[in-house]
Every structure is written in C-alpha cells, then in structure tokens.
C-alpha cells in the first residue's frame, strides 16, 4: 500500500512516503538556501520519496530556532526556495514547506516572545508576553510567508504547531497563562492558530495542513482528545494533519519505540476525519504497511531512517520485489540480471 498514490487536498502523490521536516541548521545568518539544502532534498527525491516537507522555515528572524535556520520572512528568500522547488520537481517528488515561529525556544534572538512569560529552561532566554499588536503582526507574517511560498512554487504548506514552538505554546495550558482572548478555554488557546489559518487561506488555495503535538506527554498538558478538539475548530480550512508529539516542556514522559506515535495518529484520524500523516521511528516496510493497512494514517513520515539512507524507498521496494519507477540513470541497478 505504501507505493500506492494518495491525494492530500488536490495534491497527487505517487506514494505514501513523506520526508518530515528536519532542520539542517545549514543556512547563513540571512536564512538563504545553500547548496547543502539542494543536495539534501534532491537526494531524497531521487531516492523515491513521494512528498518532501522542507524543514521549519522562519516567518520572522526572531522566530528562528537557531541563527542558521532557513528563512521566508523576506522576498529575497524566494529565489533560493524557487530553485530548491524546481530541483526537487525535476527529480520526481512533490515538495511542501513548514512555516514556523520558535517562540520561547528561539536561540536566535535576545528578545524571545511567547504567549506568557514562562521560560523553557535555564538554557533558554526569558520570553516576553506578546501584545495584541504583536500577535496581529505574527498572523500577518504567516500570511506574507505563504505568499512567498506560492511565488516559490511549493505544492503545500505545513504550519508548525508542534514541538513546543510558538503556536504549540499558545495551544497548551502549560505554557499559555493568558487571561485575554488568546488564553483560558481551549477555543481561546486555539485562536491564534485559527487566525493564522484564516489569514493564509486568503492568499493560498493549495494544500494546507498542520503539524501538531497530539500529546504534550506531560501532566496538565494537552492530550490527544484536546488536539482533536482543536483540529475540529479548523478542519474545514485545512487538508490534513501531521501527527507528532512532545517538545513543549522539559519534564515530558514519553516511551519511544518503532511506531510510537502511530496510535495517536489513528485516534486523530478517527476524531477528525482529516487526511493524516503519521509516524515515529518508522524503519521498515512492514511497520509502514501495518500503519496504513490498519488505517492509523494515510501517509507515513520517515525521518531519521531517510537521514541514514536517502534511497530507502527504492531499497525497500527492491527488496520486496515491488516494481516502482526508478530514475532512468539507475535502472541498471534495479534488475541485476540485465
Ligand atoms: C535532525 C532533525 C531535525 C528535525 N527538525 C524538525 C523540524 O524542523 N520540524 C518538525 O516538525 N520536526 C522536526 N524534527 C522531527 C521529525 O520531523 C520527526 O518527527 C522525528 O524525527 C520523528 O520521526 P523519525 O523517528 O522517523 O525520525 C526533526 C528531527 C530531526 C532528527
């Protein structure tokens, strides 16, 4: 099933293998695409991945995780991103971009911002509570970044609402202590995300989905049912959800094993009816097939396994005797009897 096509929104994918966003911290201080990014993503396109999601790309320089993050906060970024998109398309994969703001987990600014002035740990700066004006500006920056994603030719946008970065900080009661319209009830905590998605939809008709931490894996934090409620506020405006977990607080408690987040993906799928990208330490064809066949998800994300082996999709198809299209240049390696 993993080599069967799938449509997320109107985007046709040749198979169900997704490379999830993985920061390379390989840009310069200006956030530009470098030759590393081209080589890294093109290698996975050649290797047979259906959908590549480019790493967390900052909508604001103060929203970078590190000074070497990719950026999309300025029109000057479009040229490099456009080249990246073209090179990946030439090599047979679709490509989306993850738009991100690091919030209190930014190590690229002396003035980190967050829903509330609560620090992540002693290794991070003290964040300042965002004002209403600044929240409006952040919503606008997500919209402007989406316009640039369109100019760059991306096939999809993923909004980073996971792993303890800015949007996740608003969503969770552990990090959102506000008493205004952005804090308190779950609907109020979801307000900034709803505003961001609505603003993006004014300029972007193409596939749009959200990456969530389905569970904060921490007492008093969001769990899968809360995440389902949040997604149900938005589900008419999005085409899917990429289900991850954790990263919000230091004292999280999570058991990690092959497929560890797949059951959460399945619960989100049942609870929202959205197209679901699921995974977590997926490292075999068997585990991928189990995840898809048991309807835990529609697409599987394969992160570190693809860092270890960019040609993993070609390899597992070859080993299982599944005939898929190979790059013409490599066809002599497909059938060694020829
Ligand atoms: C080097 C590295 C960088 C990552 N950067 C991001 C990121 O930019 N955005 C994101 O949502 N997740 C990020 N992640 C998490 C991955 O997308 C993925 O969810 C995680 O690695 C679990 O999947 P895996 O077990 O298949 O690797 C990163 C993971 C790694 C290993």
Short mmCIF file of C-alpha atoms and ligand atoms in Angstrom, two decimals:
data_model
loop_
_atom_site.label_atom_id
_atom_site.label_comp_id
_atom_site.label_asym_id
_atom_site.label_seq_id
_atom_site.Cartn_x
_atom_site.Cartn_y
_atom_site.Cartn_z
CA UNK A 1 0.00 0.00 0.00
CA UNK A 2 2.90 2.36 0.71
CA UNK A 3 3.63 2.57 -3.02
CA UNK A 4 0.04 3.41 -3.90
CA UNK A 5 -0.79 7.03 -4.78
CA UNK A 6 -2.67 9.36 -2.44
CA UNK A 7 -4.21 12.81 -2.76
CA UNK A 8 -3.91 15.38 0.03
CA UNK A 9 -6.26 18.19 -0.97
CA UNK A 10 -5.70 18.47 -4.72
CA UNK A 11 -2.07 17.34 -4.49
CA UNK A 12 -1.42 13.98 -6.12
CA UNK A 13 1.40 12.00 -4.54
CA UNK A 14 2.97 9.00 -6.26
CA UNK A 15 3.33 7.09 -2.99
CA UNK A 16 2.65 7.36 0.76
CA UNK A 17 6.22 8.09 1.90
CA UNK A 18 6.73 11.54 3.43
CA UNK A 19 10.01 13.04 4.49
CA UNK A 20 9.03 15.10 7.54
CA UNK A 21 10.57 18.50 8.21
CA UNK A 22 14.05 18.14 9.69
CA UNK A 23 16.09 21.26 10.47
CA UNK A 24 19.51 21.23 8.88
CA UNK A 25 20.84 24.38 10.60
CA UNK A 26 22.86 24.92 7.45
CA UNK A 27 21.81 28.36 6.30
CA UNK A 28 23.69 31.60 6.79
CA UNK A 29 22.51 34.29 9.16
CA UNK A 30 20.30 35.63 6.35
CA UNK A 31 18.18 32.45 6.12
CA UNK A 32 19.08 31.63 2.50
CA UNK A 33 19.01 28.28 0.75
CA UNK A 34 22.51 26.82 0.40
CA UNK A 35 23.92 24.06 -1.80
CA UNK A 36 23.56 21.68 1.19
CA UNK A 37 19.78 22.11 1.11
CA UNK A 38 19.62 21.39 -2.61
CA UNK A 39 21.78 18.25 -2.33
CA UNK A 40 19.99 17.02 0.79
CA UNK A 41 16.43 17.34 -0.53
CA UNK A 42 17.22 16.29 -4.12
CA UNK A 43 18.88 13.10 -2.83
CA UNK A 44 15.59 12.08 -1.16
CA UNK A 45 13.65 12.95 -4.33
CA UNK A 46 15.97 10.69 -6.34
CA UNK A 47 15.55 8.08 -3.60
CA UNK A 48 11.81 7.84 -4.28
CA UNK A 49 10.12 9.87 -1.53
CA UNK A 50 6.62 10.97 -2.61
CA UNK A 51 6.39 14.16 -0.55
CA UNK A 52 9.23 16.17 0.94
CA UNK A 53 8.37 18.70 3.65
CA UNK A 54 11.14 21.27 3.93
CA UNK A 55 12.42 21.91 7.46
CA UNK A 56 10.99 24.55 9.82
CA UNK A 57 11.42 27.80 7.90
CA UNK A 58 11.16 31.01 9.88
CA UNK A 59 8.48 33.59 9.15
CA UNK A 60 10.38 36.10 11.31
CA UNK A 61 14.12 36.34 12.08
CA UNK A 62 13.30 36.44 15.81
CA UNK A 63 11.28 33.25 15.32
CA UNK A 64 14.25 31.14 14.26
CA UNK A 65 15.31 28.20 16.41
CA UNK A 66 18.95 28.99 15.59
CA UNK A 67 20.78 31.67 13.58
CA UNK A 68 21.27 29.06 10.83
CA UNK A 69 17.61 28.27 10.14
CA UNK A 70 16.11 28.68 6.71
CA UNK A 71 14.00 31.82 6.35
CA UNK A 72 10.95 33.01 4.42
CA UNK A 73 10.48 36.36 6.13
CA UNK A 74 11.76 38.39 3.19
CA UNK A 75 11.19 38.49 -0.58
CA UNK A 76 14.91 37.88 -1.08
CA UNK A 77 14.37 34.29 0.09
CA UNK A 78 12.15 33.42 -2.87
CA UNK A 79 14.92 32.95 -5.43
CA UNK A 80 16.72 30.21 -3.47
CA UNK A 81 13.49 28.48 -2.43
CA UNK A 82 12.28 28.53 -6.05
CA UNK A 83 15.47 26.79 -7.20
CA UNK A 84 15.03 24.18 -4.46
CA UNK A 85 11.44 23.51 -5.56
CA UNK A 86 12.44 23.22 -9.22
CA UNK A 87 15.30 20.79 -8.50
CA UNK A 88 13.07 18.55 -6.37
CA UNK A 89 10.31 18.59 -9.01
CA UNK A 90 12.84 17.66 -11.72
CA UNK A 91 13.63 14.57 -9.67
CA UNK A 92 10.07 13.34 -9.28
CA UNK A 93 8.92 14.36 -5.79
CA UNK A 94 6.39 16.90 -4.54
CA UNK A 95 7.58 19.47 -2.06
CA UNK A 96 5.89 21.41 0.74
CA UNK A 97 7.35 23.85 3.26
CA UNK A 98 6.91 24.02 7.03
CA UNK A 99 6.29 27.60 8.19
CA UNK A 100 7.46 28.18 11.72
CA UNK A 101 7.98 30.56 14.62
CA UNK A 102 10.07 29.23 17.51
CA UNK A 103 8.51 31.39 20.25
CA UNK A 104 10.24 30.91 23.59
CA UNK A 105 12.53 28.26 22.12
CA UNK A 106 14.32 30.74 19.83
CA UNK A 107 18.06 30.91 20.32
CA UNK A 108 18.42 33.46 17.54
CA UNK A 109 17.22 36.49 19.46
CA UNK A 110 17.85 38.36 22.72
CA UNK A 111 14.12 39.12 22.89
CA UNK A 112 12.21 35.81 22.70
CA UNK A 113 8.43 36.06 22.72
CA UNK A 114 5.72 33.68 23.91
CA UNK A 115 2.06 33.67 24.92
CA UNK A 116 3.22 34.05 28.52
CA UNK A 117 6.47 34.98 30.24
CA UNK A 118 7.34 31.40 31.19
CA UNK A 119 10.85 30.15 30.42
CA UNK A 120 11.50 26.72 28.85
CA UNK A 121 14.66 26.05 30.89
CA UNK A 122 17.75 27.76 32.21
CA UNK A 123 19.37 27.15 28.83
CA UNK A 124 16.84 29.40 27.08
CA UNK A 125 16.09 33.13 27.36
CA UNK A 126 13.27 34.63 29.44
CA UNK A 127 10.39 35.18 27.00
CA UNK A 128 8.22 38.27 26.94
CA UNK A 129 4.42 38.05 26.68
CA UNK A 130 3.22 39.03 23.22
CA UNK A 131 0.93 42.08 22.95
CA UNK A 132 -2.23 42.08 20.82
CA UNK A 133 -0.43 44.21 18.20
CA UNK A 134 2.45 41.76 18.03
CA UNK A 135 0.05 38.82 17.68
CA UNK A 136 -1.57 40.61 14.73
CA UNK A 137 1.87 41.10 13.18
CA UNK A 138 2.73 37.42 13.58
CA UNK A 139 -0.52 36.41 11.86
CA UNK A 140 0.35 38.78 9.01
CA UNK A 141 3.88 37.34 8.79
CA UNK A 142 2.47 33.83 8.34
CA UNK A 143 0.29 35.24 5.56
CA UNK A 144 3.21 37.01 3.86
CA UNK A 145 5.34 33.87 4.15
CA UNK A 146 2.54 31.94 2.41
CA UNK A 147 2.57 34.43 -0.47
CA UNK A 148 6.31 33.79 -0.80
CA UNK A 149 5.74 30.02 -0.65
CA UNK A 150 3.35 30.46 -3.58
CA UNK A 151 5.89 32.51 -5.56
CA UNK A 152 8.47 29.82 -4.87
CA UNK A 153 6.19 27.15 -6.36
CA UNK A 154 5.66 24.92 -3.30
CA UNK A 155 2.98 22.23 -3.61
CA UNK A 156 1.85 22.53 0.00
CA UNK A 157 2.22 24.40 3.27
CA UNK A 158 2.54 22.81 6.69
CA UNK A 159 2.10 25.07 9.73
CA UNK A 160 4.36 24.14 12.62
CA UNK A 161 2.05 23.94 15.63
CA UNK A 162 4.07 21.21 17.39
CA UNK A 163 7.19 20.59 19.50
CA UNK A 164 6.80 23.48 21.90
CA UNK A 165 7.28 26.29 19.42
CA UNK A 166 5.16 29.43 19.37
CA UNK A 167 1.80 28.07 18.21
CA UNK A 168 2.09 24.98 20.42
CA UNK A 169 2.87 27.32 23.32
CA UNK A 170 -0.49 29.04 22.74
CA UNK A 171 -2.36 25.74 22.40
CA UNK A 172 -1.21 24.21 25.69
CA UNK A 173 -2.41 25.29 29.13
CA UNK A 174 1.08 24.53 30.47
CA UNK A 175 2.61 27.45 28.55
CA UNK A 176 -0.39 29.70 27.93
CA UNK A 177 -1.37 31.57 31.10
CA UNK A 178 -3.11 34.46 29.33
CA UNK A 179 -6.40 35.86 30.55
CA UNK A 180 -7.29 37.74 27.34
CA UNK A 181 -8.97 36.38 24.17
CA UNK A 182 -5.95 34.11 23.48
CA UNK A 183 -5.93 32.19 26.77
CA UNK A 184 -8.19 30.16 29.03
CA UNK A 185 -10.62 27.85 27.22
CA UNK A 186 -9.37 25.51 24.53
CA UNK A 187 -11.08 27.61 21.84
CA UNK A 188 -9.32 30.74 23.08
CA UNK A 189 -5.97 28.96 23.19
CA UNK A 190 -6.57 27.85 19.58
CA UNK A 191 -7.49 31.40 18.47
CA UNK A 192 -4.06 32.38 17.13
CA UNK A 193 -3.89 29.20 15.05
CA UNK A 194 -7.40 29.79 13.71
CA UNK A 195 -6.42 33.38 12.81
CA UNK A 196 -3.21 32.21 11.10
CA UNK A 197 -5.03 29.56 9.06
CA UNK A 198 -7.76 32.03 8.05
CA UNK A 199 -5.15 34.62 7.00
CA UNK A 200 -3.28 32.03 4.94
CA UNK A 201 -6.48 30.89 3.26
CA UNK A 202 -6.96 34.46 1.93
CA UNK A 203 -3.80 34.03 -0.19
CA UNK A 204 -3.32 30.25 -0.56
CA UNK A 205 -5.82 27.80 -2.15
CA UNK A 206 -3.38 24.90 -2.35
CA UNK A 207 -2.98 22.04 0.17
CA UNK A 208 -2.52 23.28 3.72
CA UNK A 209 -2.04 21.18 6.82
CA UNK A 210 -0.85 21.49 10.40
CA UNK A 211 1.82 19.66 12.35
CA UNK A 212 0.63 19.04 15.90
CA UNK A 213 1.99 17.55 19.06
CA UNK A 214 -1.02 15.34 19.65
CA UNK A 215 0.13 14.91 23.23
CA UNK A 216 2.35 17.11 25.39
CA UNK A 217 3.23 13.90 27.28
CA UNK A 218 3.04 15.94 30.49
CA UNK A 219 0.62 16.25 33.39
CA UNK A 220 -1.81 19.15 32.90
CA UNK A 221 -0.90 19.49 29.21
CA UNK A 222 -2.89 18.73 26.07
CA UNK A 223 -3.60 15.13 25.22
CA UNK A 224 -4.98 13.54 22.06
CA UNK A 225 -8.63 14.44 22.81
CA UNK A 226 -7.71 18.11 23.28
CA UNK A 227 -5.81 18.09 19.99
CA UNK A 228 -8.82 16.55 18.25
CA UNK A 229 -10.99 19.38 19.64
CA UNK A 230 -8.52 21.99 18.36
CA UNK A 231 -8.39 20.41 14.90
CA UNK A 232 -12.16 20.27 14.75
CA UNK A 233 -12.30 24.08 15.09
CA UNK A 234 -10.27 24.30 11.88
CA UNK A 235 -10.91 21.22 9.86
CA UNK A 236 -12.97 22.95 7.15
CA UNK A 237 -10.00 25.15 6.31
CA UNK A 238 -7.23 22.50 6.19
CA UNK A 239 -6.48 19.41 4.14
CA UNK A 240 -4.75 17.29 6.72
CA UNK A 241 -2.69 16.93 9.85
CA UNK A 242 0.82 15.67 10.54
CA UNK A 243 0.72 13.97 13.92
CA UNK A 244 3.79 14.26 16.12
CA UNK A 245 4.16 14.75 19.87
CA UNK A 246 6.02 16.34 22.77
CA UNK A 247 8.67 19.03 22.87
CA UNK A 248 6.65 21.51 24.94
CA UNK A 249 8.13 21.05 28.39
CA UNK A 250 11.34 19.54 29.66
CA UNK A 251 9.77 17.09 32.07
CA UNK A 252 7.78 15.16 29.47
CA UNK A 253 7.43 11.44 29.80
CA UNK A 254 7.34 9.54 26.53
CA UNK A 255 8.17 5.95 25.64
CA UNK A 256 9.94 5.75 22.30
CA UNK A 257 9.81 2.61 20.13
CA UNK A 258 9.26 1.90 16.41
CA UNK A 259 5.85 3.35 15.56
CA UNK A 260 5.42 5.06 18.95
CA UNK A 261 3.12 7.85 17.70
CA UNK A 262 1.06 5.79 15.27
CA UNK A 263 -1.77 5.05 17.70
CA UNK A 264 -2.17 8.78 18.37
CA UNK A 265 -2.30 9.35 14.61
CA UNK A 266 -5.08 6.76 14.39
CA UNK A 267 -7.07 8.46 17.14
CA UNK A 268 -6.71 11.84 15.39
CA UNK A 269 -7.86 10.27 12.12
CA UNK A 270 -11.00 8.83 13.70
CA UNK A 271 -11.68 12.03 15.68
CA UNK A 272 -11.30 14.48 12.80
CA UNK A 273 -11.71 12.58 9.51
CA UNK A 274 -8.75 14.55 8.19
CA UNK A 275 -6.02 13.06 5.99
CA UNK A 276 -3.31 12.03 8.46
CA UNK A 277 0.46 11.87 8.16
CA UNK A 278 1.70 9.58 10.93
CA UNK A 279 4.95 8.02 12.04
CA UNK A 280 7.65 7.98 14.70
CA UNK A 281 10.69 5.74 14.33
CA UNK A 282 9.28 4.04 11.24
CA UNK A 283 12.13 1.92 9.93
CA UNK A 284 10.64 -0.91 7.89
CA UNK A 285 8.24 -1.70 5.10
CA UNK A 286 6.28 -3.96 7.48
CA UNK A 287 5.67 -1.23 10.05
CA UNK A 288 4.69 1.23 7.32
CA UNK A 289 2.23 -1.27 5.84
CA UNK A 290 0.77 -2.02 9.28
CA UNK A 291 0.24 1.73 9.91
CA UNK A 292 -1.50 2.23 6.57
CA UNK A 293 -3.49 -1.00 6.46
CA UNK A 294 -4.81 -0.56 10.00
CA UNK A 295 -5.92 2.96 8.97
CA UNK A 296 -3.84 4.71 11.60
CA UNK A 297 -2.71 7.12 8.88
CA UNK A 298 -2.88 7.83 5.14
CA UNK A 299 0.76 8.77 4.69
CA UNK A 300 3.78 7.73 6.75
CA UNK A 301 6.58 10.08 7.72
CA UNK A 302 10.04 8.60 7.77
CA UNK A 303 12.59 10.94 9.31
CA UNK A 304 15.84 9.57 10.67
CA UNK A 305 15.65 6.45 8.52
CA UNK A 306 15.81 8.76 5.49
CA UNK A 307 18.79 10.59 7.02
CA UNK A 308 20.53 7.22 7.28
CA UNK A 309 19.51 6.12 3.81
CA UNK A 310 18.25 8.62 1.20
CA UNK A 311 17.37 5.75 -1.16
CA UNK A 312 15.26 3.90 1.41
CA UNK A 313 12.06 3.92 -0.74
CA UNK A 314 13.89 2.41 -3.74
CA UNK A 315 15.60 -0.10 -1.48
CA UNK A 316 12.52 -1.42 0.34
CA UNK A 317 10.62 -1.74 -2.95
CA UNK A 318 13.54 -3.63 -4.48
CA UNK A 319 13.88 -5.98 -1.50
CA UNK A 320 10.14 -6.73 -1.53
CA UNK A 321 10.02 -7.23 -5.30
CA UNK A 322 7.66 -4.28 -5.78
CA UNK A 323 8.07 -2.71 -9.19
CA UNK A 324 8.21 1.08 -8.93
CA UNK A 325 9.66 3.66 -11.27
CA UNK A 326 13.40 4.23 -10.76
CA UNK A 327 15.43 7.17 -12.02
CA UNK A 328 16.34 6.15 -15.56
CA UNK A 329 20.02 6.69 -14.74
CA UNK A 330 19.86 3.94 -12.08
CA UNK A 331 17.77 1.37 -13.92
CA UNK A 332 20.70 -0.98 -14.45
CA UNK A 333 20.83 -1.46 -10.69
CA UNK A 334 17.15 -2.33 -10.46
CA UNK A 335 17.38 -5.68 -12.19
CA UNK A 336 20.90 -7.04 -11.89
CA UNK A 337 20.20 -9.88 -14.33
CA UNK A 338 20.05 -7.40 -17.22
C1 LIG B 1 17.63 16.48 12.72
C2 LIG B 1 16.16 16.62 12.99
C3 LIG B 1 15.54 17.85 12.79
C4 LIG B 1 14.16 18.00 12.99
N1 LIG B 1 13.55 19.20 12.67
C5 LIG B 1 12.19 19.28 12.66
C6 LIG B 1 11.53 20.41 12.11
O1 LIG B 1 12.14 21.32 11.55
N2 LIG B 1 10.17 20.44 12.19
C7 LIG B 1 9.45 19.41 12.74
O2 LIG B 1 8.22 19.49 12.79
N3 LIG B 1 10.06 18.31 13.22
C8 LIG B 1 11.40 18.21 13.18
N4 LIG B 1 12.01 17.05 13.59
C9 LIG B 1 11.17 15.89 13.96
C10 LIG B 1 10.97 14.99 12.75
O3 LIG B 1 10.18 15.62 11.76
C11 LIG B 1 10.28 13.66 13.14
O4 LIG B 1 9.01 13.95 13.66
C12 LIG B 1 11.07 12.90 14.19
O5 LIG B 1 12.42 12.76 13.80
C13 LIG B 1 10.45 11.51 14.45
O6 LIG B 1 10.41 10.77 13.25
P1 LIG B 1 11.52 9.63 12.95
O7 LIG B 1 11.52 8.75 14.15
O8 LIG B 1 11.04 8.97 11.72
O9 LIG B 1 12.84 10.32 12.79
C14 LIG B 1 13.38 16.91 13.44
C15 LIG B 1 14.03 15.68 13.69
C16 LIG B 1 15.38 15.53 13.44
C17 LIG B 1 16.01 14.18 13.65
#
